């Protein structure tokens, strides 16, 4: 079965520090991958999506960037974190053979202090 | 652009009772998919149920069922025989049937927090 892994699970970083969140996928190949952010008490906001290696589309201009160095690896980065970057970050992929259905990783809780 | 609206920020239900969560959406497309996701306190997003717009029959998954009204652009979730483990945030989501590109992204409502009373 397809599984998404994310790490770290929890992260506390000071303002101005760099960020790297990793998402890896098992059990499928060439998935579309997505990064979402969920602020406290709010819905999910799509940040980036990728249809293949090196192909990144940004939905919201911001302090973050994404990269896809391998087929099943998706990385969310920042050079300098802002307080407003705090939130819960979820990686998602689409099910093999079910392009319309997304499944999610366990998420990373980021607190910027 | 498509939008998804969940008008009930919070709902409460007694254990073993039935509760219905509301969702409306706006789209000019005729073919699309609708989903309900559950987010328990662990915050892992779990797919509860899926509805294809071209299907007239309402989807059912065990105690979960939907009432899909395409003309009214309404997609409500009914939870029967509510259990304590059903307590969670529930998100309604829309996806275009177009494959690839930004049309493939999920558009989420803001969620409904469901509490289950013992």
Tab-separated table of C-alpha atoms in Angstrom:
chain	number	residue	atom	x	y	z
A	1	UNK	CA	0.000	0.000	0.000
A	2	UNK	CA	1.044	3.577	-0.472
A	3	UNK	CA	2.413	5.433	2.531
A	4	UNK	CA	3.684	8.954	3.050
A	5	UNK	CA	6.364	9.644	5.617
A	6	UNK	CA	7.172	13.056	6.985
A	7	UNK	CA	9.885	14.249	9.311
A	8	UNK	CA	10.435	15.686	11.649
A	9	UNK	CA	7.110	15.309	13.427
A	10	UNK	CA	7.674	18.410	15.517
A	11	UNK	CA	10.043	21.309	15.084
A	12	UNK	CA	10.699	24.492	17.046
A	13	UNK	CA	12.873	27.013	15.235
A	14	UNK	CA	13.852	30.634	15.922
A	15	UNK	CA	12.922	33.432	13.572
A	16	UNK	CA	15.495	33.832	10.829
A	17	UNK	CA	16.687	30.228	10.903
A	18	UNK	CA	16.530	27.904	7.870
A	19	UNK	CA	13.960	25.156	7.415
A	20	UNK	CA	13.903	21.790	5.715
A	21	UNK	CA	10.922	19.456	5.928
A	22	UNK	CA	11.035	16.155	4.133
A	23	UNK	CA	8.322	14.022	2.625
A	24	UNK	CA	8.907	10.588	1.128
A	25	UNK	CA	6.466	8.224	-0.515
A	26	UNK	CA	6.395	4.425	-0.505
A	27	UNK	CA	4.471	1.995	-2.659
A	28	UNK	CA	3.991	4.057	-5.790
A	29	UNK	CA	5.928	5.770	-8.526
A	30	UNK	CA	5.617	9.094	-10.281
A	31	UNK	CA	3.004	10.455	-7.877
A	32	UNK	CA	1.757	14.008	-7.873
A	33	UNK	CA	2.866	15.453	-4.552
A	34	UNK	CA	1.511	18.363	-2.567
A	35	UNK	CA	2.512	20.539	0.395
A	36	UNK	CA	-0.305	22.026	2.477
A	37	UNK	CA	-0.173	24.301	5.496
A	38	UNK	CA	-2.811	24.390	8.177
A	39	UNK	CA	-2.768	27.361	10.549
A	40	UNK	CA	-4.301	26.899	13.992
A	41	UNK	CA	-8.081	26.459	13.781
A	42	UNK	CA	-8.176	26.884	10.034
A	43	UNK	CA	-8.466	24.853	6.877
A	44	UNK	CA	-5.756	23.638	4.567
A	45	UNK	CA	-3.906	25.952	2.235
A	46	UNK	CA	-2.107	24.469	-0.762
A	47	UNK	CA	1.467	25.734	-0.924
A	48	UNK	CA	3.168	23.725	-3.684
A	49	UNK	CA	2.500	20.802	-5.938
A	50	UNK	CA	4.768	18.723	-8.118
A	51	UNK	CA	3.972	16.441	-11.052
A	52	UNK	CA	7.515	15.093	-11.379
A	53	UNK	CA	11.214	15.443	-10.563
A	54	UNK	CA	12.269	19.071	-10.655
A	55	UNK	CA	8.754	20.259	-11.486
A	56	UNK	CA	7.344	22.567	-8.836
A	57	UNK	CA	4.347	24.859	-8.975
A	58	UNK	CA	3.670	27.452	-6.318
A	59	UNK	CA	0.162	28.383	-5.355
A	60	UNK	CA	0.907	31.104	-2.832
A	61	UNK	CA	3.779	33.615	-2.926
A	62	UNK	CA	5.634	33.345	0.352
A	63	UNK	CA	8.794	32.775	2.269
A	64	UNK	CA	8.915	29.087	1.405
A	65	UNK	CA	10.198	27.014	-1.484
A	66	UNK	CA	9.908	23.386	-2.510
A	67	UNK	CA	12.054	20.934	-4.386
A	68	UNK	CA	11.673	17.431	-5.742
A	69	UNK	CA	15.109	15.906	-6.147
A	70	UNK	CA	13.821	12.342	-6.537
A	71	UNK	CA	10.603	10.784	-7.752
A	72	UNK	CA	9.374	9.963	-4.281
A	73	UNK	CA	10.925	12.795	-2.299
A	74	UNK	CA	9.457	16.248	-1.786
A	75	UNK	CA	11.169	18.894	0.334
A	76	UNK	CA	9.834	22.120	1.782
A	77	UNK	CA	12.438	24.741	2.617
A	78	UNK	CA	13.009	28.247	3.817
A	79	UNK	CA	16.181	30.297	4.082
A	80	UNK	CA	14.843	32.489	6.884
A	81	UNK	CA	11.762	31.585	8.876
A	82	UNK	CA	9.137	34.131	9.849
A	83	UNK	CA	6.744	33.944	12.791
A	84	UNK	CA	3.918	33.603	10.278
A	85	UNK	CA	5.437	30.340	9.003
A	86	UNK	CA	4.258	28.564	12.138
A	87	UNK	CA	1.665	25.907	11.456
A	88	UNK	CA	1.022	22.303	10.637
A	89	UNK	CA	2.521	21.128	7.356
A	90	UNK	CA	1.039	18.200	5.504
A	91	UNK	CA	2.422	16.346	2.521
A	92	UNK	CA	-0.007	14.530	0.244
A	93	UNK	CA	0.114	12.308	-2.798
A	94	UNK	CA	-2.426	10.774	-5.097
A	95	UNK	CA	-3.282	7.104	-5.022
A	96	UNK	CA	-1.865	4.866	-7.680
A	97	UNK	CA	-4.509	4.508	-10.364
A	98	UNK	CA	-6.786	6.975	-8.590
A	99	UNK	CA	-5.504	10.321	-9.724
A	100	UNK	CA	-8.387	12.110	-8.109
A	101	UNK	CA	-7.876	10.824	-4.570
A	102	UNK	CA	-5.219	12.278	-2.251
A	103	UNK	CA	-3.833	10.654	0.862
A	104	UNK	CA	-1.812	12.409	3.497
A	105	UNK	CA	1.269	11.992	5.619
A	106	UNK	CA	1.210	12.425	9.403
A	107	UNK	CA	2.317	16.068	9.226
A	108	UNK	CA	4.952	18.281	10.834
A	109	UNK	CA	4.088	20.781	13.533
A	110	UNK	CA	6.344	23.829	13.111
A	111	UNK	CA	6.601	26.516	15.755
A	112	UNK	CA	8.655	29.574	14.965
A	113	UNK	CA	9.720	31.470	18.085
B	1	UNK	CA	-12.673	29.556	-9.221
B	2	UNK	CA	-14.208	26.815	-7.167
B	3	UNK	CA	-15.064	27.360	-3.530
B	4	UNK	CA	-16.149	25.079	-0.714
B	5	UNK	CA	-18.188	26.315	2.247
B	6	UNK	CA	-18.811	24.587	5.543
B	7	UNK	CA	-21.247	26.740	7.465
B	8	UNK	CA	-21.067	24.853	10.770
B	9	UNK	CA	-17.809	25.615	12.614
B	10	UNK	CA	-18.806	23.235	15.432
B	11	UNK	CA	-21.308	20.443	15.933
B	12	UNK	CA	-22.119	18.159	18.794
B	13	UNK	CA	-23.800	14.755	18.876
B	14	UNK	CA	-24.714	12.242	21.546
B	15	UNK	CA	-23.023	8.886	21.324
B	16	UNK	CA	-25.090	6.429	19.235
B	17	UNK	CA	-27.087	9.243	17.651
B	18	UNK	CA	-26.954	10.534	14.076
B	19	UNK	CA	-25.430	13.813	12.951
B	20	UNK	CA	-25.273	15.568	9.592
B	21	UNK	CA	-22.489	17.920	8.555
B	22	UNK	CA	-23.185	20.409	5.783
B	23	UNK	CA	-21.099	21.414	2.802
B	24	UNK	CA	-21.872	23.526	-0.214
B	25	UNK	CA	-19.619	24.270	-3.138
B	26	UNK	CA	-19.516	26.494	-6.141
B	27	UNK	CA	-18.259	25.410	-9.545
B	28	UNK	CA	-19.012	25.823	-13.213
B	29	UNK	CA	-17.674	22.357	-14.013
B	30	UNK	CA	-19.955	19.421	-14.638
B	31	UNK	CA	-17.523	16.664	-13.727
B	32	UNK	CA	-15.697	16.626	-10.422
B	33	UNK	CA	-15.124	14.720	-7.200
B	34	UNK	CA	-16.157	15.520	-3.669
B	35	UNK	CA	-14.592	14.202	-0.498
B	36	UNK	CA	-15.001	14.227	3.242
B	37	UNK	CA	-11.796	14.023	5.244
B	38	UNK	CA	-11.528	13.445	8.978
B	39	UNK	CA	-8.753	15.012	11.051
B	40	UNK	CA	-8.628	13.555	14.582
B	41	UNK	CA	-6.522	15.109	17.362
B	42	UNK	CA	-3.462	13.348	15.922
B	43	UNK	CA	-4.008	15.665	12.912
B	44	UNK	CA	-3.519	12.924	10.349
B	45	UNK	CA	-5.949	13.561	7.484
B	46	UNK	CA	-8.019	10.482	6.775
B	47	UNK	CA	-10.293	10.045	3.803
B	48	UNK	CA	-13.800	9.169	4.971
B	49	UNK	CA	-15.813	9.029	1.777
B	50	UNK	CA	-15.712	9.996	-1.881
B	51	UNK	CA	-18.427	10.940	-4.363
B	52	UNK	CA	-18.084	11.149	-8.126
B	53	UNK	CA	-20.276	13.888	-9.565
B	54	UNK	CA	-21.376	11.742	-12.500
B	55	UNK	CA	-22.870	9.167	-10.139
B	56	UNK	CA	-26.404	9.776	-8.997
B	57	UNK	CA	-26.203	7.222	-6.226
B	58	UNK	CA	-25.033	8.578	-2.894
B	59	UNK	CA	-21.803	7.074	-1.570
B	60	UNK	CA	-21.844	4.990	1.601
B	61	UNK	CA	-19.023	3.681	3.775
B	62	UNK	CA	-20.243	1.748	6.789
B	63	UNK	CA	-21.737	4.327	9.196
B	64	UNK	CA	-20.884	7.234	6.886
B	65	UNK	CA	-23.082	8.304	4.013
B	66	UNK	CA	-23.512	11.402	1.915
B	67	UNK	CA	-26.432	13.306	0.501
B	68	UNK	CA	-25.203	14.622	-2.825
B	69	UNK	CA	-27.477	17.179	-4.453
B	70	UNK	CA	-25.724	18.201	-7.660
B	71	UNK	CA	-28.200	20.838	-8.754
B	72	UNK	CA	-28.114	22.475	-5.354
B	73	UNK	CA	-24.329	22.009	-5.116
B	74	UNK	CA	-24.714	20.453	-1.739
B	75	UNK	CA	-22.741	17.569	-0.246
B	76	UNK	CA	-23.617	16.685	3.334
B	77	UNK	CA	-22.121	13.922	5.461
B	78	UNK	CA	-24.284	11.780	7.716
B	79	UNK	CA	-22.693	9.849	10.541
B	80	UNK	CA	-24.933	7.182	12.011
B	81	UNK	CA	-24.512	5.516	15.408
B	82	UNK	CA	-21.895	8.096	16.396
B	83	UNK	CA	-18.944	6.816	18.346
B	84	UNK	CA	-16.470	8.592	20.598
B	85	UNK	CA	-13.789	7.968	17.987
B	86	UNK	CA	-15.724	10.033	15.484
B	87	UNK	CA	-14.795	13.205	17.369
B	88	UNK	CA	-12.611	15.175	14.973
B	89	UNK	CA	-12.449	18.020	12.481
B	90	UNK	CA	-14.232	17.157	9.272
B	91	UNK	CA	-13.265	18.782	6.010
B	92	UNK	CA	-15.234	18.832	2.811
B	93	UNK	CA	-13.087	18.988	-0.337
B	94	UNK	CA	-13.576	19.443	-4.062
B	95	UNK	CA	-11.449	18.272	-6.941
B	96	UNK	CA	-11.877	18.908	-10.634
B	97	UNK	CA	-12.088	15.816	-12.819
B	98	UNK	CA	-9.456	17.313	-15.107
B	99	UNK	CA	-6.231	15.372	-14.785
B	100	UNK	CA	-3.009	17.157	-14.100
B	101	UNK	CA	-1.895	20.683	-13.434
B	102	UNK	CA	-3.477	22.927	-10.870
B	103	UNK	CA	-6.925	21.551	-11.649
B	104	UNK	CA	-5.898	18.429	-9.799
B	105	UNK	CA	-5.564	20.158	-6.478
B	106	UNK	CA	-8.011	19.717	-3.643
B	107	UNK	CA	-10.007	22.730	-2.519
B	108	UNK	CA	-10.962	22.466	1.133
B	109	UNK	CA	-13.647	24.008	3.259
B	110	UNK	CA	-12.666	25.458	6.625
B	111	UNK	CA	-13.875	22.440	8.532
B	112	UNK	CA	-16.453	21.472	11.135
B	113	UNK	CA	-15.359	20.400	14.593
B	114	UNK	CA	-17.468	17.466	15.733
B	115	UNK	CA	-17.748	16.605	19.415
B	116	UNK	CA	-19.285	13.332	20.588
B	117	UNK	CA	-20.821	13.249	24.042
B	118	UNK	CA	-20.827	9.973	25.992
